[in-house]
PDB file of C-alpha atoms in Angstrom:
ATOM      1  CA  PRO O   1      -6.809 -50.042 -70.345  1.00  0.00           C
ATOM      2  CA  ASP O   2      -8.721 -49.847 -67.167  1.00  0.00           C
ATOM      3  CA  PHE O   3      -7.876 -52.905 -65.188  1.00  0.00           C
ATOM      4  CA  LEU O   4      -5.406 -54.810 -64.275  1.00  0.00           C
ATOM      5  CA  ASP O   5      -3.867 -58.268 -65.687  1.00  0.00           C
ATOM      6  CA  ILE O   6      -4.229 -61.614 -63.409  1.00  0.00           C
ATOM      7  CA  PHE O   7      -1.880 -64.254 -64.157  1.00  0.00           C
ATOM      8  CA  VAL O   8      -1.264 -67.436 -62.624  1.00  0.00           C
ATOM      9  CA  ILE O   9       1.315 -69.193 -62.629  1.00  0.00           C
ATOM     10  CA  SER O  10       2.053 -72.832 -60.978  1.00  0.00           C
ATOM     11  CA  GLU O  11       5.717 -74.539 -61.883  1.00  0.00           C
ATOM     12  CA  MET O  12       3.402 -77.626 -60.939  1.00  0.00           C
ATOM     13  CA  GLU O  13       0.927 -79.772 -62.748  1.00  0.00           C
ATOM     14  CA  LEU O  14      -2.652 -78.970 -61.734  1.00  0.00           C
ATOM     15  CA  GLN O  15      -5.504 -81.921 -61.871  1.00  0.00           C
ATOM     16  CA  ARG O  16      -7.719 -78.861 -63.463  1.00  0.00           C
ATOM     17  CA  GLN O  17      -7.686 -75.662 -63.837  1.00  0.00           C
ATOM     18  CA  PRO O  18      -7.021 -73.221 -60.312  1.00  0.00           C
ATOM     19  CA  LEU O  19      -9.990 -70.704 -58.934  1.00  0.00           C
ATOM     20  CA  LEU O  20      -8.629 -67.430 -58.727  1.00  0.00           C
ATOM     21  CA  ARG O  21     -11.112 -65.239 -56.005  1.00  0.00           C
ATOM     22  CA  LEU O  22     -10.521 -60.781 -55.249  1.00  0.00           C
ATOM     23  CA  GLN O  23     -11.985 -59.569 -52.476  1.00  0.00           C
ATOM     24  CA  ASP O  24     -12.981 -55.483 -52.049  1.00  0.00           C
ATOM     25  CA  GLU O  25     -16.249 -55.524 -49.884  1.00  0.00           C
ATOM     26  CA  GLN O  26     -16.668 -58.851 -50.892  1.00  0.00           C
ATOM     27  CA  TRP O  27     -15.218 -62.273 -52.018  1.00  0.00           C
ATOM     28  CA  ASN O  28     -15.677 -62.991 -55.685  1.00  0.00           C
ATOM     29  CA  ASP O  29     -14.449 -65.259 -58.662  1.00  0.00           C
ATOM     30  CA  LEU O  30     -12.009 -63.860 -61.336  1.00  0.00           C
ATOM     31  CA  LEU O  31     -12.446 -65.334 -64.665  1.00  0.00           C
ATOM     32  CA  LEU O  32     -10.180 -67.458 -66.284  1.00  0.00           C
ATOM     33  CA  ALA O  33      -8.380 -68.034 -69.723  1.00  0.00           C
ATOM     34  CA  THR O  34      -5.238 -70.186 -70.460  1.00  0.00           C
ATOM     35  CA  SER O  35      -2.853 -68.357 -71.564  1.00  0.00           C
ATOM     36  CA  ALA O  36      -0.129 -71.018 -72.410  1.00  0.00           C
ATOM     37  CA  PRO O  37       0.633 -75.117 -70.281  1.00  0.00           C
ATOM     38  CA  GLY O  38       0.639 -73.540 -66.464  1.00  0.00           C
ATOM     39  CA  ILE O  39      -0.498 -70.033 -67.099  1.00  0.00           C
ATOM     40  CA  TRP O  40      -4.047 -68.805 -66.890  1.00  0.00           C
ATOM     41  CA  TYR O  41      -4.781 -64.535 -66.513  1.00  0.00           C
ATOM     42  CA  GLY O  42      -8.229 -62.692 -65.401  1.00  0.00           C
ATOM     43  CA  ASP O  43      -8.834 -59.279 -64.974  1.00  0.00           C
ATOM     44  CA  HIS O  44     -10.053 -56.670 -62.814  1.00  0.00           C
ATOM     45  CA  VAL O  45     -11.244 -53.479 -63.416  1.00  0.00           C
ATOM     46  CA  LEU O  46     -10.446 -50.557 -61.288  1.00  0.00           C
ATOM     47  CA  ALA O  47     -13.372 -48.003 -61.240  1.00  0.00           C
ATOM     48  CA  PRO O  48     -13.327 -45.091 -59.544  1.00  0.00           C
ATOM     49  CA  GLY O  49     -14.451 -45.582 -56.219  1.00  0.00           C
ATOM     50  CA  LEU O  50     -12.281 -48.323 -55.395  1.00  0.00           C
ATOM     51  CA  ASP O  51     -10.623 -46.796 -51.555  1.00  0.00           C
ATOM     52  CA  GLY O  52      -8.827 -49.630 -49.192  1.00  0.00           C
ATOM     53  CA  ARG O  53      -6.991 -52.894 -49.243  1.00  0.00           C
ATOM     54  CA  VAL O  54      -8.204 -55.501 -52.142  1.00  0.00           C
ATOM     55  CA  GLN O  55      -7.088 -59.385 -51.941  1.00  0.00           C
ATOM     56  CA  VAL O  56      -6.484 -61.559 -54.794  1.00  0.00           C
ATOM     57  CA  LEU O  57      -6.515 -65.472 -53.482  1.00  0.00           C
ATOM     58  CA  ALA O  58      -5.290 -68.384 -56.274  1.00  0.00           C
ATOM     59  CA  LEU O  59      -6.389 -71.912 -55.362  1.00  0.00           C
ATOM     60  CA  GLY O  60      -5.460 -75.163 -56.905  1.00  0.00           C
ATOM     61  CA  VAL O  61      -5.181 -79.280 -56.805  1.00  0.00           C
ATOM     62  CA  ALA O  62      -1.440 -80.390 -57.463  1.00  0.00           C
ATOM     63  CA  GLY O  63      -1.449 -84.528 -56.938  1.00  0.00           C
ATOM     64  CA  GLY O  64      -2.894 -86.227 -54.111  1.00  0.00           C
ATOM     65  CA  ASP O  65      -5.434 -84.088 -53.852  1.00  0.00           C
ATOM     66  CA  ARG O  66      -2.994 -81.524 -52.536  1.00  0.00           C
ATOM     67  CA  LEU O  67      -4.548 -77.947 -52.041  1.00  0.00           C
ATOM     68  CA  VAL O  68      -1.811 -75.150 -52.344  1.00  0.00           C
ATOM     69  CA  LYS O  69      -2.749 -71.453 -52.845  1.00  0.00           C
ATOM     70  CA  ALA O  70      -0.724 -68.062 -53.486  1.00  0.00           C
ATOM     71  CA  GLU O  71      -2.225 -64.534 -52.176  1.00  0.00           C
ATOM     72  CA  MET O  72      -1.501 -60.865 -53.025  1.00  0.00           C
ATOM     73  CA  GLY O  73      -2.604 -57.875 -51.816  1.00  0.00           C
ATOM     74  CA  LEU O  74      -3.324 -54.451 -53.245  1.00  0.00           C
ATOM     75  CA  SER O  75      -3.752 -51.326 -51.833  1.00  0.00           C
ATOM     76  CA  VAL O  76      -6.210 -49.566 -54.020  1.00  0.00           C
ATOM     77  CA  GLY O  77      -7.803 -45.362 -54.001  1.00  0.00           C
ATOM     78  CA  THR O  78      -9.729 -43.448 -55.277  1.00  0.00           C
ATOM     79  CA  VAL O  79      -8.139 -39.695 -56.467  1.00  0.00           C
ATOM     80  CA  HIS O  80      -9.856 -36.454 -57.815  1.00  0.00           C
ATOM     81  CA  PRO O  81      -7.765 -34.071 -59.413  1.00  0.00           C
ATOM     82  CA  ALA O  82      -8.204 -31.110 -56.985  1.00  0.00           C
ATOM     83  CA  ALA O  83      -7.599 -33.606 -54.221  1.00  0.00           C
ATOM     84  CA  GLY O  84      -3.814 -35.501 -52.871  1.00  0.00           C
ATOM     85  CA  LYS O  85      -3.527 -38.804 -52.244  1.00  0.00           C
ATOM     86  CA  ARG O  86      -1.400 -41.230 -49.531  1.00  0.00           C
ATOM     87  CA  LEU O  87      -1.851 -45.362 -50.170  1.00  0.00           C
ATOM     88  CA  ALA O  88       0.430 -46.765 -47.804  1.00  0.00           C
ATOM     89  CA  ASN O  89       1.233 -50.525 -46.068  1.00  0.00           C
ATOM     90  CA  ASP O  90       3.701 -51.799 -43.926  1.00  0.00           C
ATOM     91  CA  LYS O  91       6.466 -51.151 -46.232  1.00  0.00           C
ATOM     92  CA  VAL O  92       5.558 -48.624 -48.899  1.00  0.00           C
ATOM     93  CA  SER O  93       4.268 -45.353 -48.378  1.00  0.00           C
ATOM     94  CA  LEU O  94       2.634 -42.927 -51.649  1.00  0.00           C
ATOM     95  CA  TYR O  95       1.863 -39.432 -51.906  1.00  0.00           C
ATOM     96  CA  LEU O  96       0.478 -38.122 -55.117  1.00  0.00           C
ATOM     97  CA  PRO O  97      -0.385 -34.542 -54.449  1.00  0.00           C
ATOM     98  CA  PRO O  98      -3.031 -32.417 -56.205  1.00  0.00           C
ATOM     99  CA  ASP O  99      -3.050 -32.632 -60.175  1.00  0.00           C
ATOM    100  CA  SER O 100      -1.423 -35.612 -60.004  1.00  0.00           C
ATOM    101  CA  PHE O 101      -3.895 -36.325 -62.674  1.00  0.00           C
ATOM    102  CA  GLY O 102      -6.262 -34.395 -65.046  1.00  0.00           C
ATOM    103  CA  GLN O 103      -9.730 -36.099 -64.326  1.00  0.00           C
ATOM    104  CA  GLU O 104     -10.273 -38.743 -61.560  1.00  0.00           C
ATOM    105  CA  ALA O 105      -8.063 -41.777 -61.398  1.00  0.00           C
ATOM    106  CA  VAL O 106      -7.418 -45.257 -59.375  1.00  0.00           C
ATOM    107  CA  VAL O 107      -4.118 -46.166 -58.133  1.00  0.00           C
ATOM    108  CA  ALA O 108      -3.168 -49.773 -57.089  1.00  0.00           C
ATOM    109  CA  VAL O 109       0.072 -50.532 -55.306  1.00  0.00           C
ATOM    110  CA  PHE O 110       1.324 -54.247 -55.599  1.00  0.00           C
ATOM    111  CA  PRO O 111       4.126 -56.072 -54.847  1.00  0.00           C
ATOM    112  CA  GLY O 112       6.034 -57.806 -57.956  1.00  0.00           C
ATOM    113  CA  SER O 113       8.966 -60.339 -58.546  1.00  0.00           C
ATOM    114  CA  MET O 114      12.571 -59.234 -58.257  1.00  0.00           C
ATOM    115  CA  ILE O 115      14.590 -57.454 -61.861  1.00  0.00           C
ATOM    116  CA  GLU O 116      17.404 -58.918 -60.313  1.00  0.00           C
ATOM    117  CA  PRO O 117      20.091 -55.422 -60.846  1.00  0.00           C
ATOM    118  CA  ASP O 118      23.345 -54.838 -61.542  1.00  0.00           C
ATOM    119  CA  SER O 119      26.469 -56.004 -59.370  1.00  0.00           C
ATOM    120  CA  GLU O 120      26.466 -52.981 -57.092  1.00  0.00           C
ATOM    121  CA  LEU O 121      22.891 -52.735 -56.182  1.00  0.00           C
ATOM    122  CA  ILE O 122      21.510 -55.205 -53.158  1.00  0.00           C
ATOM    123  CA  PRO O 123      18.110 -55.292 -53.073  1.00  0.00           C
ATOM    124  CA  LEU O 124      16.653 -54.787 -50.015  1.00  0.00           C
ATOM    125  CA  SER O 125      12.536 -54.479 -50.157  1.00  0.00           C
ATOM    126  CA  ASP O 126      10.315 -56.280 -52.464  1.00  0.00           C
ATOM    127  CA  VAL O 127       9.395 -55.017 -55.883  1.00  0.00           C
ATOM    128  CA  TYR O 128       6.170 -52.575 -55.574  1.00  0.00           C
ATOM    129  CA  THR O 129       3.978 -51.077 -58.525  1.00  0.00           C
ATOM    130  CA  VAL O 130       2.472 -48.197 -58.721  1.00  0.00           C
ATOM    131  CA  HIS O 131      -0.563 -48.021 -61.583  1.00  0.00           C
ATOM    132  CA  SER O 132      -2.757 -46.334 -62.980  1.00  0.00           C
ATOM    133  CA  PRO O 133      -5.091 -46.572 -66.161  1.00  0.00           C
ATOM    134  CA  GLN O 134      -4.848 -43.172 -66.505  1.00  0.00           C
ATOM    135  CA  GLN O 135      -2.057 -40.661 -67.134  1.00  0.00           C
ATOM    136  CA  TYR O 136      -0.579 -39.533 -64.722  1.00  0.00           C
ATOM    137  CA  GLU O 137       1.162 -35.974 -64.490  1.00  0.00           C
ATOM    138  CA  GLU O 138       4.666 -35.541 -62.318  1.00  0.00           C
ATOM    139  CA  GLN O 139       4.145 -32.947 -59.528  1.00  0.00           C
ATOM    140  CA  GLN O 140       6.598 -32.221 -57.200  1.00  0.00           C
ATOM    141  CA  GLU O 141       5.522 -32.884 -54.215  1.00  0.00           C
ATOM    142  CA  SER O 142       4.925 -36.596 -55.125  1.00  0.00           C
ATOM    143  CA  ARG O 143       6.633 -38.770 -52.850  1.00  0.00           C
ATOM    144  CA  ILE O 144       6.881 -42.750 -52.927  1.00  0.00           C
ATOM    145  CA  GLY O 145       8.949 -43.837 -49.204  1.00  0.00           C
ATOM    146  CA  PHE O 146       9.807 -47.386 -47.636  1.00  0.00           C
ATOM    147  CA  GLU O 147      10.058 -48.394 -44.835  1.00  0.00           C
ATOM    148  CA  ILE O 148      13.873 -48.543 -42.586  1.00  0.00           C
ATOM    149  CA  ASP O 149      12.930 -49.480 -39.831  1.00  0.00           C
ATOM    150  CA  ASP O 150      14.329 -53.303 -39.366  1.00  0.00           C
ATOM    151  CA  LEU O 151      17.614 -52.182 -41.880  1.00  0.00           C
ATOM    152  CA  ALA O 152      19.518 -50.705 -38.438  1.00  0.00           C
ATOM    153  CA  ALA O 153      22.908 -52.167 -40.447  1.00  0.00           C
ATOM    154  CA  THR O 154      22.429 -51.339 -43.209  1.00  0.00           C
ATOM    155  CA  ASP O 155      24.503 -47.351 -43.285  1.00  0.00           C
ATOM    156  CA  ALA O 156      21.351 -45.527 -44.376  1.00  0.00           C
ATOM    157  CA  ALA O 157      23.796 -43.535 -46.873  1.00  0.00           C
ATOM    158  CA  THR O 158      23.735 -46.310 -49.068  1.00  0.00           C
ATOM    159  CA  LEU O 159      19.844 -46.588 -49.646  1.00  0.00           C
ATOM    160  CA  GLY O 160      18.079 -45.299 -51.938  1.00  0.00           C
ATOM    161  CA  VAL O 161      14.821 -46.238 -54.201  1.00  0.00           C
ATOM    162  CA  TYR O 162      15.206 -47.138 -57.210  1.00  0.00           C
ATOM    163  CA  ARG O 163      12.689 -47.497 -60.084  1.00  0.00           C
ATOM    164  CA  TRP O 164      12.772 -50.088 -62.722  1.00  0.00           C
ATOM    165  CA  ASP O 165      13.593 -48.436 -66.096  1.00  0.00           C
ATOM    166  CA  ALA O 166      11.876 -50.520 -68.780  1.00  0.00           C
ATOM    167  CA  SER O 167      14.119 -48.839 -72.112  1.00  0.00           C
ATOM    168  CA  THR O 168      17.948 -48.838 -70.674  1.00  0.00           C
ATOM    169  CA  GLU O 169      16.875 -52.067 -68.833  1.00  0.00           C
ATOM    170  CA  ARG O 170      18.510 -50.675 -65.656  1.00  0.00           C
ATOM    171  CA  TRP O 171      17.254 -49.770 -62.169  1.00  0.00           C
ATOM    172  CA  ALA O 172      17.735 -45.912 -62.259  1.00  0.00           C
ATOM    173  CA  LEU O 173      18.125 -44.036 -58.999  1.00  0.00           C
ATOM    174  CA  ALA O 174      14.937 -41.635 -58.297  1.00  0.00           C
ATOM    175  CA  GLY O 175      15.733 -40.271 -55.381  1.00  0.00           C
ATOM    176  CA  ALA O 176      17.618 -41.354 -51.467  1.00  0.00           C
ATOM    177  CA  GLY O 177      16.116 -38.823 -49.481  1.00  0.00           C
ATOM    178  CA  MET O 178      15.008 -39.586 -45.556  1.00  0.00           C
ATOM    179  CA  ASP O 179      11.713 -38.391 -44.197  1.00  0.00           C
ATOM    180  CA  ASP O 180      10.203 -40.634 -40.661  1.00  0.00           C
ATOM    181  CA  GLY O 181      12.033 -43.383 -40.389  1.00  0.00           C
ATOM    182  CA  ARG O 182      11.379 -43.736 -44.260  1.00  0.00           C
ATOM    183  CA  ILE O 183      13.922 -43.239 -47.289  1.00  0.00           C
ATOM    184  CA  VAL O 184      11.936 -41.591 -50.355  1.00  0.00           C
ATOM    185  CA  ALA O 185      11.989 -40.181 -53.782  1.00  0.00           C
ATOM    186  CA  PRO O 186       9.866 -38.093 -55.867  1.00  0.00           C
ATOM    187  CA  VAL O 187       7.535 -40.202 -58.487  1.00  0.00           C
ATOM    188  CA  ALA O 188       8.438 -38.784 -61.469  1.00  0.00           C
ATOM    189  CA  ARG O 189       7.003 -41.208 -63.718  1.00  0.00           C
ATOM    190  CA  LEU O 190       4.548 -44.436 -62.401  1.00  0.00           C
ATOM    191  CA  GLY O 191       5.929 -47.510 -62.545  1.00  0.00           C
ATOM    192  CA  ARG O 192       8.626 -50.709 -60.797  1.00  0.00           C
ATOM    193  CA  PHE O 193      10.380 -49.246 -57.324  1.00  0.00           C
ATOM    194  CA  ALA O 194      12.308 -50.583 -54.987  1.00  0.00           C
ATOM    195  CA  LEU O 195      14.810 -50.027 -51.872  1.00  0.00           C
ATOM    196  CA  MET O 196      17.922 -51.437 -52.478  1.00  0.00           C
ATOM    197  CA  SER O 197      21.644 -50.676 -50.643  1.00  0.00           C
ATOM    198  CA  ASP O 198      24.920 -49.162 -53.301  1.00  0.00           C
ATOM    199  CA  PRO O 199      27.745 -50.087 -50.789  1.00  0.00           C
ATOM    200  CA  MET O 200      30.638 -49.426 -53.541  1.00  0.00           C
ATOM    201  CA  PRO O 201      31.830 -45.661 -54.300  1.00  0.00           C
ATOM    202  CA  PRO O 202      31.972 -44.607 -58.115  1.00  0.00           C
ATOM    203  CA  ARG O 203      35.560 -45.764 -59.829  1.00  0.00           C
ATOM    204  CA  LEU O 204      37.762 -43.944 -60.593  1.00  0.00           C
ATOM    205  CA  LEU O 205      38.566 -45.350 -64.067  1.00  0.00           C
ATOM    206  CA  ALA O 206      41.010 -42.602 -66.382  1.00  0.00           C
ATOM    207  CA  VAL O 207      43.067 -39.023 -65.220  1.00  0.00           C
ATOM    208  CA  GLU O 208      43.346 -37.154 -68.436  1.00  0.00           C
ATOM    209  CA  GLU O 209      45.455 -33.687 -68.120  1.00  0.00           C
ATOM    210  CA  SER O 210      45.134 -30.802 -71.299  1.00  0.00           C
ATOM    211  CA  THR O 211      45.636 -26.926 -71.412  1.00  0.00           C
ATOM    212  CA  ALA O 212      41.953 -26.696 -70.068  1.00  0.00           C
ATOM    213  CA  GLY O 213      42.917 -28.190 -67.044  1.00  0.00           C
ATOM    214  CA  LEU O 214      42.445 -32.055 -65.544  1.00  0.00           C
ATOM    215  CA  SER O 215      39.557 -34.388 -67.058  1.00  0.00           C
ATOM    216  CA  PHE O 216      37.966 -37.671 -64.720  1.00  0.00           C
ATOM    217  CA  THR O 217      36.326 -40.998 -65.717  1.00  0.00           C
ATOM    218  CA  TRP O 218      34.186 -42.216 -63.709  1.00  0.00           C
ATOM    219  CA  GLN O 219      32.137 -45.429 -63.627  1.00  0.00           C
ATOM    220  CA  ASP O 220      29.324 -46.177 -61.414  1.00  0.00           C
ATOM    221  CA  LEU O 221      26.024 -48.509 -61.874  1.00  0.00           C
ATOM    222  CA  GLY O 222      24.055 -47.295 -58.927  1.00  0.00           C
ATOM    223  CA  SER O 223      23.487 -44.364 -57.678  1.00  0.00           C
ATOM    224  CA  GLY O 224      26.091 -42.377 -59.293  1.00  0.00           C
ATOM    225  CA  ILE O 225      28.852 -39.857 -57.655  1.00  0.00           C
ATOM    226  CA  GLY O 226      25.929 -37.948 -56.489  1.00  0.00           C
ATOM    227  CA  GLY O 227      25.549 -40.684 -54.191  1.00  0.00           C
ATOM    228  CA  TYR O 228      29.072 -39.765 -52.431  1.00  0.00           C
TER     229      TYR O 228
END
């Protein structure tokens, strides 16, 4: 699809349907439909030509005529097949080199909810989704990076960028390079990314001896042996 589905979820009872507004060049109201009690949804077309920051604002009226709101910012950019594209905010940056798309494409980067990782991984950032309605083609120079300026107390050797793998329902290490104060990883596929720490080394479970030599069985739920 060439649009984003935007859901408004309220854990408190609202007196009436909330208002959903979006600002690119100016504020516009988005139509909302009821999905279930306390859940509404709308959509926004990702049309070529979009570039910059898009703000989404949801407003509701709770008991006692109390105004409640929630807001979210999206970084949006149009990518041309023969040109690279950078999108960034104060926490995460994305670089997609030329030939990342076979046609003009729109890419959005926006925060999302954390999916709890395995016990070995410690989340250190918000989750950021990289989304495009067009087909992405992996390029070796692609990079997603997370700022680590405020993580001086964390051992940088344990840090990595992880991508949510829906097929295994696990966070998988995407990469752990260092570049100008950021932990970076190549973008093999679009999806959900987060910066995490894996402070636990792999565990040796068994050693077996045979005529061919020794074989070792290790267990690691995070970055794996390659991270140590």
